[in-house]
Short mmCIF file of C-alpha atoms and ligand atoms in Angstrom, two decimals:
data_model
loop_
_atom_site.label_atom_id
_atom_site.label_comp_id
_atom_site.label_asym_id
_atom_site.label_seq_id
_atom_site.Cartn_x
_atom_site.Cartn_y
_atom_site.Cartn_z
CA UNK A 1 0.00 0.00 0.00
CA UNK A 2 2.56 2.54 0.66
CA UNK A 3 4.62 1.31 -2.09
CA UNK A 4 1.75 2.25 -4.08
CA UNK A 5 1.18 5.65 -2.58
CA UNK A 6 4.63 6.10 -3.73
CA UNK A 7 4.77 5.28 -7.22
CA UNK A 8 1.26 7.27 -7.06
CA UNK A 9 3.13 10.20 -6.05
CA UNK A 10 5.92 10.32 -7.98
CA UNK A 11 4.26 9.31 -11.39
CA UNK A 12 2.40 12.88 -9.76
CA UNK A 13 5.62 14.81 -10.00
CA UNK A 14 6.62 14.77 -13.68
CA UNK A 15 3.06 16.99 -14.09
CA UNK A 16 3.60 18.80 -11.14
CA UNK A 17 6.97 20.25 -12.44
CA UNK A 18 5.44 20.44 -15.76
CA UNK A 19 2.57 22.54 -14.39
CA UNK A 20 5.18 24.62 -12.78
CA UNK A 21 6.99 25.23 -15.37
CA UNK A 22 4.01 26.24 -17.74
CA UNK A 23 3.01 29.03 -15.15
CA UNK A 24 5.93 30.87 -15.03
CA UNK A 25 5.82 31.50 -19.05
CA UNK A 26 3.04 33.51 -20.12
CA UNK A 27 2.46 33.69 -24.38
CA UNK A 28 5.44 31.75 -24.11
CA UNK A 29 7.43 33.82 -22.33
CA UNK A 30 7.54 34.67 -18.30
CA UNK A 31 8.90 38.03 -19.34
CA UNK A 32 5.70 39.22 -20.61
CA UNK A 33 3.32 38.12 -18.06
CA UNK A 34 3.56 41.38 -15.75
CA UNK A 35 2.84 43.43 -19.06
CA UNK A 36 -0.39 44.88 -19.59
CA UNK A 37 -2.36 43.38 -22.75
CA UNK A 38 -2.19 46.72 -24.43
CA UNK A 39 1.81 46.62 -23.90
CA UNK A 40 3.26 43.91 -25.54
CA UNK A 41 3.07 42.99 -29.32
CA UNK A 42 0.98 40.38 -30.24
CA UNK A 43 1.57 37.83 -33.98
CA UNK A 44 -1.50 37.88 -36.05
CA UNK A 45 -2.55 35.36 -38.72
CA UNK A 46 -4.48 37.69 -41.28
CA UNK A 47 -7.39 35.65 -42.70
CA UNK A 48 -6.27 32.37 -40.79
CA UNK A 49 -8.42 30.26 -41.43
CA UNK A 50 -8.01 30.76 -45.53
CA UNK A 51 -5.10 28.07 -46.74
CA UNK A 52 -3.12 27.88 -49.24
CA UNK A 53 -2.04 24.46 -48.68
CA UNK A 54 -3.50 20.58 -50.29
CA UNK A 55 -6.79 21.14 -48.28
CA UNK A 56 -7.77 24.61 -50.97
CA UNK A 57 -5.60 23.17 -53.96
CA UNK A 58 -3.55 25.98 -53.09
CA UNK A 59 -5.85 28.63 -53.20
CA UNK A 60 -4.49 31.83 -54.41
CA UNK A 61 -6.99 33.45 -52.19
CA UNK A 62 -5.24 31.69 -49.28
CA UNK A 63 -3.21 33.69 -46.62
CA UNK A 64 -1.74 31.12 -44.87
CA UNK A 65 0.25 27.74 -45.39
CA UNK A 66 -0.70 26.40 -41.83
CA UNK A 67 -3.51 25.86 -40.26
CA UNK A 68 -5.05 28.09 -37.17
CA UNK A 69 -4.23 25.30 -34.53
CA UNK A 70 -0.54 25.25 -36.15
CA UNK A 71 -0.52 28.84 -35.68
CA UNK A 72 -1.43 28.70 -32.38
CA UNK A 73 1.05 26.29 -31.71
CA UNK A 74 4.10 28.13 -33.25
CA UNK A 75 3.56 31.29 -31.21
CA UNK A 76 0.47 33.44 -33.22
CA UNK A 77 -1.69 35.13 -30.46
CA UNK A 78 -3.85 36.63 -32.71
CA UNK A 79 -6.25 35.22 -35.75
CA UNK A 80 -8.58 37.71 -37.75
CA UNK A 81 -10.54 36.00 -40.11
CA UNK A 82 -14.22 37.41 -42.25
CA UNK A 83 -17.68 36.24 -41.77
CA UNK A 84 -20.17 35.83 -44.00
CA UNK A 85 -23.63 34.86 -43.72
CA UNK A 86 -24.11 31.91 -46.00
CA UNK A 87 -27.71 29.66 -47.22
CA UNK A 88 -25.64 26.41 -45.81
CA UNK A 89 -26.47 22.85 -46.20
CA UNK A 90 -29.15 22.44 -44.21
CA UNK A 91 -31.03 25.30 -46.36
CA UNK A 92 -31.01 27.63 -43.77
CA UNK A 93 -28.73 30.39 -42.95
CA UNK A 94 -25.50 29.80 -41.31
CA UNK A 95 -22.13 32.45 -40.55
CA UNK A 96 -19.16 30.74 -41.91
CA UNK A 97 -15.88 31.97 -42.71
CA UNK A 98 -15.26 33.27 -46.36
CA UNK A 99 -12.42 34.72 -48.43
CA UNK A 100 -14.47 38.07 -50.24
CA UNK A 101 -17.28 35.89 -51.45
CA UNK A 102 -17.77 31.85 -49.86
CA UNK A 103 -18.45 30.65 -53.53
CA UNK A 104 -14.46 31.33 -53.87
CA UNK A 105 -12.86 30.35 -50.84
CA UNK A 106 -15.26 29.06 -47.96
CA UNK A 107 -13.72 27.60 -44.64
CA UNK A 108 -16.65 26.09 -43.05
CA UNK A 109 -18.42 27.88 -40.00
CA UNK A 110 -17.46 30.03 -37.51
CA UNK A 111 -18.84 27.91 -34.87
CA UNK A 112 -16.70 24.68 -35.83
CA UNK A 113 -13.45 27.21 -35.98
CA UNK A 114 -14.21 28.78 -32.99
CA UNK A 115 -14.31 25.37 -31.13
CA UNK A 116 -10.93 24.79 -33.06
CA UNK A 117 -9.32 27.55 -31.05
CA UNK A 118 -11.06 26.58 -28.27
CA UNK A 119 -9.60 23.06 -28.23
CA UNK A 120 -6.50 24.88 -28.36
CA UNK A 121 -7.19 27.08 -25.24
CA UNK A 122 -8.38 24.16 -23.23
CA UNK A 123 -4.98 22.85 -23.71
CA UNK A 124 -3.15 26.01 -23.18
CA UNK A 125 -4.22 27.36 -20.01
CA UNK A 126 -1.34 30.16 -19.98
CA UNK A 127 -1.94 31.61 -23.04
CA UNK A 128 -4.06 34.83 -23.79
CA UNK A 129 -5.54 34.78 -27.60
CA UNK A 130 -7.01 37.57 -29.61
CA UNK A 131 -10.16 37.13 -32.03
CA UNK A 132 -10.61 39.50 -34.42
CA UNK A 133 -13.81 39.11 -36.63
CA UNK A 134 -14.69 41.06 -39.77
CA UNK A 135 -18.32 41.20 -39.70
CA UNK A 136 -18.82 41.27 -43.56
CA UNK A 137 -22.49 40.76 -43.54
CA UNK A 138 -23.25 43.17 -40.83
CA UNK A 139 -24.07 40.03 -37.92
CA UNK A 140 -25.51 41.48 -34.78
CA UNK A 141 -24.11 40.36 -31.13
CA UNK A 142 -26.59 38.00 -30.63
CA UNK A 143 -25.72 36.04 -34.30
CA UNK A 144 -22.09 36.30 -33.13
CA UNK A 145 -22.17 35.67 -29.38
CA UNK A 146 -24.57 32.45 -30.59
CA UNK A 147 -21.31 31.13 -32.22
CA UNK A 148 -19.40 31.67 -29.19
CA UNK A 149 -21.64 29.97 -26.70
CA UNK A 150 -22.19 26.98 -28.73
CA UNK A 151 -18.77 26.63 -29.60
CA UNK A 152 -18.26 26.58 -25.57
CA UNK A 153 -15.32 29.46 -26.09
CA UNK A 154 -17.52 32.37 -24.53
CA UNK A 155 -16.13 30.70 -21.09
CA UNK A 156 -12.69 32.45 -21.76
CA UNK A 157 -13.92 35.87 -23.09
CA UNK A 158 -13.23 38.92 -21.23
CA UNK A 159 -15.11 41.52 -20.62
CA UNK A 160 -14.22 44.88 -20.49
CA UNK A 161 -15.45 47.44 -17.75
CA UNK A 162 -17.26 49.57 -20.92
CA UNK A 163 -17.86 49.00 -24.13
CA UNK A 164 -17.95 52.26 -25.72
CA UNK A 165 -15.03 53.45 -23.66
CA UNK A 166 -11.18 52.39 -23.42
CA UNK A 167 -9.98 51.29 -20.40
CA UNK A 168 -7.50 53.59 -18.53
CA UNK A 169 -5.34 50.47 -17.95
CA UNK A 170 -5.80 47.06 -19.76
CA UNK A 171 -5.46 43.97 -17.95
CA UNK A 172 -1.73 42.47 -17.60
CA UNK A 173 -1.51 38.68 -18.94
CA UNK A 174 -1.08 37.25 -15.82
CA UNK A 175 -4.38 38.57 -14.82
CA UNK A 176 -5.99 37.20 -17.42
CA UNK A 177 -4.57 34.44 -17.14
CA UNK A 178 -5.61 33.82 -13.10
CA UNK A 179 -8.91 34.55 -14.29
CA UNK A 180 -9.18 32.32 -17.62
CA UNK A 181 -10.28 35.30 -19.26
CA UNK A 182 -7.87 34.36 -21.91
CA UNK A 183 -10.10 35.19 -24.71
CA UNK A 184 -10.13 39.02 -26.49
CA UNK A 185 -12.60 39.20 -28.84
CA UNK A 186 -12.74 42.21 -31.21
CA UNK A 187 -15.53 42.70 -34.14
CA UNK A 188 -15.07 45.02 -37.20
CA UNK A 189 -16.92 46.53 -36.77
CA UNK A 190 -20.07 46.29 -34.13
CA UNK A 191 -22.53 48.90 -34.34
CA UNK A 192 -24.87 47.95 -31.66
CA UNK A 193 -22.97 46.20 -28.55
CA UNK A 194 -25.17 43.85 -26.20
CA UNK A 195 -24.84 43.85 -23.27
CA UNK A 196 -26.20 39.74 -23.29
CA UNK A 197 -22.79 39.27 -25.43
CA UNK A 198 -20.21 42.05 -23.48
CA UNK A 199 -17.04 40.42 -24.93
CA UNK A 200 -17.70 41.37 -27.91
CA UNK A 201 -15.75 44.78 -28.91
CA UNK A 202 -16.36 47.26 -31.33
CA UNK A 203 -12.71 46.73 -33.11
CA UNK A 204 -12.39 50.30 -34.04
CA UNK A 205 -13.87 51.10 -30.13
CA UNK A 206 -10.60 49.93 -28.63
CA UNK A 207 -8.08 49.42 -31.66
CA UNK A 208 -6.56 51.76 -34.90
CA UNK A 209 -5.29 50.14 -38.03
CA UNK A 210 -2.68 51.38 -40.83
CA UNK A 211 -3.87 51.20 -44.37
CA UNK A 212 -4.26 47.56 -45.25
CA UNK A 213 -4.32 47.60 -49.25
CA UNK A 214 -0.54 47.54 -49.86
CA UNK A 215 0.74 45.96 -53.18
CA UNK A 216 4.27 47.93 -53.60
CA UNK A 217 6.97 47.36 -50.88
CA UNK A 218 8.06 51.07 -50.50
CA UNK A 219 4.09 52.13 -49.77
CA UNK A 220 3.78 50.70 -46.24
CA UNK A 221 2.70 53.30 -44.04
CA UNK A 222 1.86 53.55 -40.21
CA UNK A 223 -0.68 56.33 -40.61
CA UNK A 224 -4.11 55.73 -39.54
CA UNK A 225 -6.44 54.98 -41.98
CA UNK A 226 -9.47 53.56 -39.84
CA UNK A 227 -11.63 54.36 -37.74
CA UNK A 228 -11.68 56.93 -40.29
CA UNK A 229 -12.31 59.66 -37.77
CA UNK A 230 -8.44 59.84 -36.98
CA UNK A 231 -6.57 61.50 -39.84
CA UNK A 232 -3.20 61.97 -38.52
CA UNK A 233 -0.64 59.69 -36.29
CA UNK A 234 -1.13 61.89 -33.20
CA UNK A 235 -4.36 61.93 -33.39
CA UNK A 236 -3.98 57.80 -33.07
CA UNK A 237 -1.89 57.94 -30.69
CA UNK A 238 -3.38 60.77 -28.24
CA UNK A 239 -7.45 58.56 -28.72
CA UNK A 240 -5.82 55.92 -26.10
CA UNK A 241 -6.27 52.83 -29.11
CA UNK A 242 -4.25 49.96 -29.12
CA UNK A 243 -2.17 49.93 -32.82
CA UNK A 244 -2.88 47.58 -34.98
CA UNK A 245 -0.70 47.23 -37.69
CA UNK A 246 -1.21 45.79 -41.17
CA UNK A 247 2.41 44.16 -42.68
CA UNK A 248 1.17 42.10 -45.79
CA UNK A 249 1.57 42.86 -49.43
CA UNK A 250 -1.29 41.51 -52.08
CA UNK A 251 -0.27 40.93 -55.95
CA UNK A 252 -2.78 42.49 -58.10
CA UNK A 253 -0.86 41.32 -60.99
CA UNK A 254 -4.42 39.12 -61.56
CA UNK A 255 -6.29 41.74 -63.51
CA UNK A 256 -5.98 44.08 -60.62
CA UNK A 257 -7.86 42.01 -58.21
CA UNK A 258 -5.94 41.12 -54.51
CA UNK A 259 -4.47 38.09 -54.04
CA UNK A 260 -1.40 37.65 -51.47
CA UNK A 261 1.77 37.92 -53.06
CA UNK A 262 3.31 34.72 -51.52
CA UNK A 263 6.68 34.98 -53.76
CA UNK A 264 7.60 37.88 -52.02
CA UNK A 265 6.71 37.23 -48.71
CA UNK A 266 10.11 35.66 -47.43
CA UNK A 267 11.01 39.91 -47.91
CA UNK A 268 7.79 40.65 -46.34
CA UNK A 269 8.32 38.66 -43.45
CA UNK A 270 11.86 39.28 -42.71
CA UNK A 271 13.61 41.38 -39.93
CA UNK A 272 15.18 43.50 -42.36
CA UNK A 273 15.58 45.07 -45.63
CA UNK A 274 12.85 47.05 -47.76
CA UNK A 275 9.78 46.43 -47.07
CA UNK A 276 10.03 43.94 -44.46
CA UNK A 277 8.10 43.41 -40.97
CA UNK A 278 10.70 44.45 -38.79
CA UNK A 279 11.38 47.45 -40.56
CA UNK A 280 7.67 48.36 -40.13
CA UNK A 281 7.58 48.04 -36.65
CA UNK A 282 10.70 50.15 -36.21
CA UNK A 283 9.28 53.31 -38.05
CA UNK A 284 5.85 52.56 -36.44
CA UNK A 285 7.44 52.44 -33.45
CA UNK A 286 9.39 55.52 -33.90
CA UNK A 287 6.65 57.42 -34.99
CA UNK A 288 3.93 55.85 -31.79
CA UNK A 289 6.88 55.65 -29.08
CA UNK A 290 5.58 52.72 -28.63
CA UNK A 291 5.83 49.07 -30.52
CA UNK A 292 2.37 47.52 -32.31
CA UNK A 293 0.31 45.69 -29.83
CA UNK A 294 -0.35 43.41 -32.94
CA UNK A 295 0.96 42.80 -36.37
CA UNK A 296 -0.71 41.39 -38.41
CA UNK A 297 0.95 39.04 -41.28
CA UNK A 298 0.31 36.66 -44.11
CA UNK A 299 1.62 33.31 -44.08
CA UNK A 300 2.91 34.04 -40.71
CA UNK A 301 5.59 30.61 -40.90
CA UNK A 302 7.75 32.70 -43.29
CA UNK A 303 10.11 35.16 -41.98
CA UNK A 304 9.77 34.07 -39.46
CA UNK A 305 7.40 36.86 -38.93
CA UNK A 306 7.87 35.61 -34.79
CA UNK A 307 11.89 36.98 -34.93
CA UNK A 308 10.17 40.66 -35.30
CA UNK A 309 7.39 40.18 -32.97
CA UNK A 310 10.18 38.77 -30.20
CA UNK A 311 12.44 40.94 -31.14
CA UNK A 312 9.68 43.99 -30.17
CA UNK A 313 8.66 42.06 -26.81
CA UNK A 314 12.36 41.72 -25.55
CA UNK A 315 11.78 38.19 -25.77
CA UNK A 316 14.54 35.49 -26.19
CA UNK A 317 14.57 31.51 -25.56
CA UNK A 318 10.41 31.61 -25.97
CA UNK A 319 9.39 28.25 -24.57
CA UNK A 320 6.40 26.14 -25.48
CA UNK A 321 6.51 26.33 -28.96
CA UNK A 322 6.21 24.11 -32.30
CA UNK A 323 8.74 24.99 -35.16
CA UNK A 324 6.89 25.37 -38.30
CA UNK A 325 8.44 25.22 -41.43
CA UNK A 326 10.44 28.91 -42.43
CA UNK A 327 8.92 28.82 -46.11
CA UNK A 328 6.90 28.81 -48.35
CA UNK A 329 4.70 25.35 -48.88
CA UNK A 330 5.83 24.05 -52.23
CA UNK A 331 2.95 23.28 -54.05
CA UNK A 332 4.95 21.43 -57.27
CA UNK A 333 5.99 18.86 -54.77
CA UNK A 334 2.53 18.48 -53.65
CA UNK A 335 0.61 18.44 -57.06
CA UNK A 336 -1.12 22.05 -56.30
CA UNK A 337 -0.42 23.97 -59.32
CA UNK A 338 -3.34 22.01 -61.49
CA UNK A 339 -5.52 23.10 -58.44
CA UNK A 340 -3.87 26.37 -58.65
CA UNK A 341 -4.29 27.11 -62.10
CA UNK A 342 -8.03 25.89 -61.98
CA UNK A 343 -8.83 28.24 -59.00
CA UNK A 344 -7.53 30.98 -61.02
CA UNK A 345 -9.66 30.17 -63.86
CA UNK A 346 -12.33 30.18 -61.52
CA UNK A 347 -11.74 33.95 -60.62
CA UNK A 348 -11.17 34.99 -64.15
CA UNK A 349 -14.19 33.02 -65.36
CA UNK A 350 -16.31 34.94 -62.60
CA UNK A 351 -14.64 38.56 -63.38
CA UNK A 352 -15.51 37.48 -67.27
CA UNK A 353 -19.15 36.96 -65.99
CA UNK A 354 -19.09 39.83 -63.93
CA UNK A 355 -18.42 41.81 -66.86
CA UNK A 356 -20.06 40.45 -69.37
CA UNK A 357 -23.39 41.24 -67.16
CA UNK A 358 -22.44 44.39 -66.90
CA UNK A 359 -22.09 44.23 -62.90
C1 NAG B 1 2.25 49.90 -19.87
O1 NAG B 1 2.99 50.91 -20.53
C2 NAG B 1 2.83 52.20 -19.96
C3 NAG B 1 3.55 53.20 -20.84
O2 NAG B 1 4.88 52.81 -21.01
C4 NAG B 1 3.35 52.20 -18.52
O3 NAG B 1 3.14 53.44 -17.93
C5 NAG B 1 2.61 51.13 -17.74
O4 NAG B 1 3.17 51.02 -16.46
C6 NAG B 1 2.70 49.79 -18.42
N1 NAG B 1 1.87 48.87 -17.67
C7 NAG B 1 2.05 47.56 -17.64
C8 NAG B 1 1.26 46.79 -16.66
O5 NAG B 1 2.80 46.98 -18.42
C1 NAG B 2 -31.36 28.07 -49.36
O1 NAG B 2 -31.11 26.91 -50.13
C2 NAG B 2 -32.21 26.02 -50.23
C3 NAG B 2 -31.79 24.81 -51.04
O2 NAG B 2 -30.57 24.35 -50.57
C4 NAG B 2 -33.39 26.73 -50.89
O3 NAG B 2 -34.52 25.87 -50.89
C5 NAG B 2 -33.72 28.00 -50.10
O4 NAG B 2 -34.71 28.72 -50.78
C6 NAG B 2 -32.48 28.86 -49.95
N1 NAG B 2 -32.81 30.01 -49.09
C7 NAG B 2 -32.42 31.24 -49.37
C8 NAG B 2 -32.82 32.28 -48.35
O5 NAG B 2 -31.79 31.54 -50.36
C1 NAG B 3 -10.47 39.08 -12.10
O1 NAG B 3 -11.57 38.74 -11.32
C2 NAG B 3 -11.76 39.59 -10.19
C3 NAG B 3 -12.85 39.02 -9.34
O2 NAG B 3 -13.99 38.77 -10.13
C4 NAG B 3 -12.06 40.99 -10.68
O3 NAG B 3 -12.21 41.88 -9.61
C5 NAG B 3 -10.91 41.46 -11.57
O4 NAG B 3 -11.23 42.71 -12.13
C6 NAG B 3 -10.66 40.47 -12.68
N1 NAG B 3 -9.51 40.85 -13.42
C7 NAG B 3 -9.52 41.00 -14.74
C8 NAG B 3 -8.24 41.29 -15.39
O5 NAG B 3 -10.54 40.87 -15.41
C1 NAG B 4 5.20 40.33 -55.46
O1 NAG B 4 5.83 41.54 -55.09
C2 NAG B 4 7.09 41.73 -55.71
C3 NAG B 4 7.66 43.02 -55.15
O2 NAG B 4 6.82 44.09 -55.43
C4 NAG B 4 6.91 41.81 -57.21
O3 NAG B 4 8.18 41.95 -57.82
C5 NAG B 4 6.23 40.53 -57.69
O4 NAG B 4 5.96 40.63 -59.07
C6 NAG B 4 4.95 40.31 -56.94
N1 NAG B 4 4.40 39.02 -57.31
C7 NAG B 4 3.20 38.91 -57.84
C8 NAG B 4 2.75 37.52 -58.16
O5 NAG B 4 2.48 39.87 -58.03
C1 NAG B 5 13.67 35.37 -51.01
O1 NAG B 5 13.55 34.27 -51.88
C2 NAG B 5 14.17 34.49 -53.12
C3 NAG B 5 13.82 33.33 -54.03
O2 NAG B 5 14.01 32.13 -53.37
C4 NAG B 5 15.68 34.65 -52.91
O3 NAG B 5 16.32 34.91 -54.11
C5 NAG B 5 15.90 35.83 -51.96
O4 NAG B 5 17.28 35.93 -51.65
C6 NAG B 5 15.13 35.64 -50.68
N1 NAG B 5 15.24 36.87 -49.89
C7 NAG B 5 15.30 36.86 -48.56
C8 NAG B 5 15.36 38.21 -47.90
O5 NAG B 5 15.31 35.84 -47.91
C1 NAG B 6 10.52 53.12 -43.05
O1 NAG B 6 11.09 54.40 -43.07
C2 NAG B 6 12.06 54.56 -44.10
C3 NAG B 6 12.71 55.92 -43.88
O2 NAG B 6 11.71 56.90 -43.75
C4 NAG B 6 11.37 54.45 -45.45
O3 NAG B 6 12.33 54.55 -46.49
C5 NAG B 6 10.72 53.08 -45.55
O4 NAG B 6 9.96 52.98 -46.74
C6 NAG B 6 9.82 52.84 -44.37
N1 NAG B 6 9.41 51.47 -44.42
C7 NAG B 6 8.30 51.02 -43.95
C8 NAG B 6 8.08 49.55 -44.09
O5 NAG B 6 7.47 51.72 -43.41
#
């Protein structure tokens, strides 16, 4: 019997220490976990739950090569993705998660990602995440905050003291962390807050982007550009909003219509040189005296676009994390450029429709 009790106890130990361990590091680093939210940067997958990988036939609509738990799991603390109300399956309507329009790229609904992430969370009880939603079909709380409860994720949102007004002081990880309020959840945008569904923030509320259309290298710029209402950088930086900024570049070389420019993006991604991410986040930095609290990046493996993002936070030896991959999924090793090509025809067969209609 006490033999047992002490193989009991010490098969105990291995989690015990592991527990330990896990609670000192907070977003994979203990460095970061007396920092207020609003004071660190944060990695953001833009669009990413749209893949460019076997699973879209390499979608040129895709912005990512990994999937959102693989993001997750390399270090991305934020995942923006669109939502679309859609006539589903079942005949009736549904919100699922499309790229512009879901007959081109659709990812399935934001119910099954959001329990995705949530699976993720469950299993990652020191990390704090960051939903941002682009509510392209103009979805009330209630449709969204639906998603979240059945989905089980609303458990882990925080809620902020008002949700027409920012904080004087936002939460530091750790406290989010002792309260499993792990979960920010932003909406662009959310005309009409509920108070039945109080996580969910007006994006442009709380947060300020750079221009997000970018398709030449030298044209990155860390003005604001929404919430419209702030014209100039010190106007940004004097309304109290957390800085979001926007670090992708789109080809348009597709009869002018966006589509990430994935042959470019080991520049994009990189720590330095023309055009790259952590030259962004220097001038933006310069010009806010103060680093991004997110940055938000296609195919975030590439780069790595985390080398910037630790390289803002002050963070070395991050712990807890999968290596991904540094480039670019190969899609001639993989059979994707007949998908490729046919997706392509797709869009020009719908722009040749468009057109001929007249639209
Ligand atoms: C956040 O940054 C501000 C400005 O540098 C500083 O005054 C404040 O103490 C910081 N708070 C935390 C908790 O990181
Ligand atoms: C949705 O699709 C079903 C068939 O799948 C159709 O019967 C129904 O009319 C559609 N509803 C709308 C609102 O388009
Ligand atoms: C954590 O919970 C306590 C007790 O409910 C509350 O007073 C505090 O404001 C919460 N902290 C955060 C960061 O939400
Ligand atoms: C991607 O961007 C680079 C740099 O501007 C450009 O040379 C290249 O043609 C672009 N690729 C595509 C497919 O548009
Ligand atoms: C980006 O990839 C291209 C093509 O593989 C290569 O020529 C170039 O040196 C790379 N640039 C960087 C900054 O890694
Ligand atoms: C950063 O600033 C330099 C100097 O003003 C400028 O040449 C460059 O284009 C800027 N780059 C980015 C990514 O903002």
């Amino acid at each position: 019997m006490f033999l047992r009790n002490l193989l009991q106890a010490s098969a105990l130990l291995p989690f015990l220490y592991t527990t330990a361990s896990a609670q000192t590091a907070c977003n994979n680093s203990p460095s970061l976990c007396e920092k207020a939210y609003n004071n660190i940067t944060h990695l953001g997958a833009h669009d990413s739950a749209f893949l460019r990988d076997e699973s879209t036939s390499f979608s040129t609509s895709g912005n990512q090569f990994y999937d959102s738990t693989t993001q997750l799991d390399a270090g991305v603390r934020l995942l923006s993705a669109q939502v679309h109300l859609k006539n589903g399956s079942t005949g009736s309507d549904e919100w699922h998660l499309c790229h512009s329009d879901c007959d081109l790229l659709d990812a399935g609904t934001l119910e099954n990602w959001l329990s995705e992430i949530k699976t993720w969370m469950d299993a990652n009880t020191n990390d704090v995440v960051t939903i941002l939603l682009v509510n392209s079909d103009n979805a009330a709380a209630s449709d969204l905050g639906s998603q979240f409860q059945s989905a089980g994720i609303d458990k882990y949102a925080y809620t902020p003291p008002s949700t027409s007004t920012i904080p004087q002081e936002w939460p530091t990880l750790q406290s989010l962390i002792s309260n499993n309020t792990r979960l920010m959840a932003f909406v662009a945008s959310l005309s009409t807050p509920s108070s039945d569904y109080p996580y969910l923030m007006d994006e442009f509320t709380f947060i300020f982007e750079n221009p997000f259309e970018t398709a030449d290298p030298e044209d990155y710029s860390c003005d604001p550009d929404r919430p419209t209402s702030l014209t100039t950088s010190a106007q940004a930086a004097s309304s109290g909003r957390m800085f979001l900024m926007n670090h992708f570049l789109y080809s348009t070389a597709l009869f002018g219509i966006e589509t990430p420019n994935a042959t470019y993006v080991n520049v994009t991604n990189a720590q330095t040189g023309l055009g790259s991410l952590g030259e962004s986040i220097s001038n933006c930095t310069g010009v806010y005296s103060k680093a991004p609290t997110f940055v938000l990046v296609d195919f975030f493996n590439v780069g790595p676009a985390i080398e910037s993002v630790d390289a803002a936070n002050g963070v070395t030896g991050a712990t807890g994390r999968k290596s991904v991959p540094n480039a670019p999924l190969d899609e001639t090793e993989t059979g994707g450029v007949a998908g490729r090509q046919s997706s392509l025809l797709a869009v020009i067969v719908a722009v040749v429709v468009a057109v001929g209609f007249g639209m």
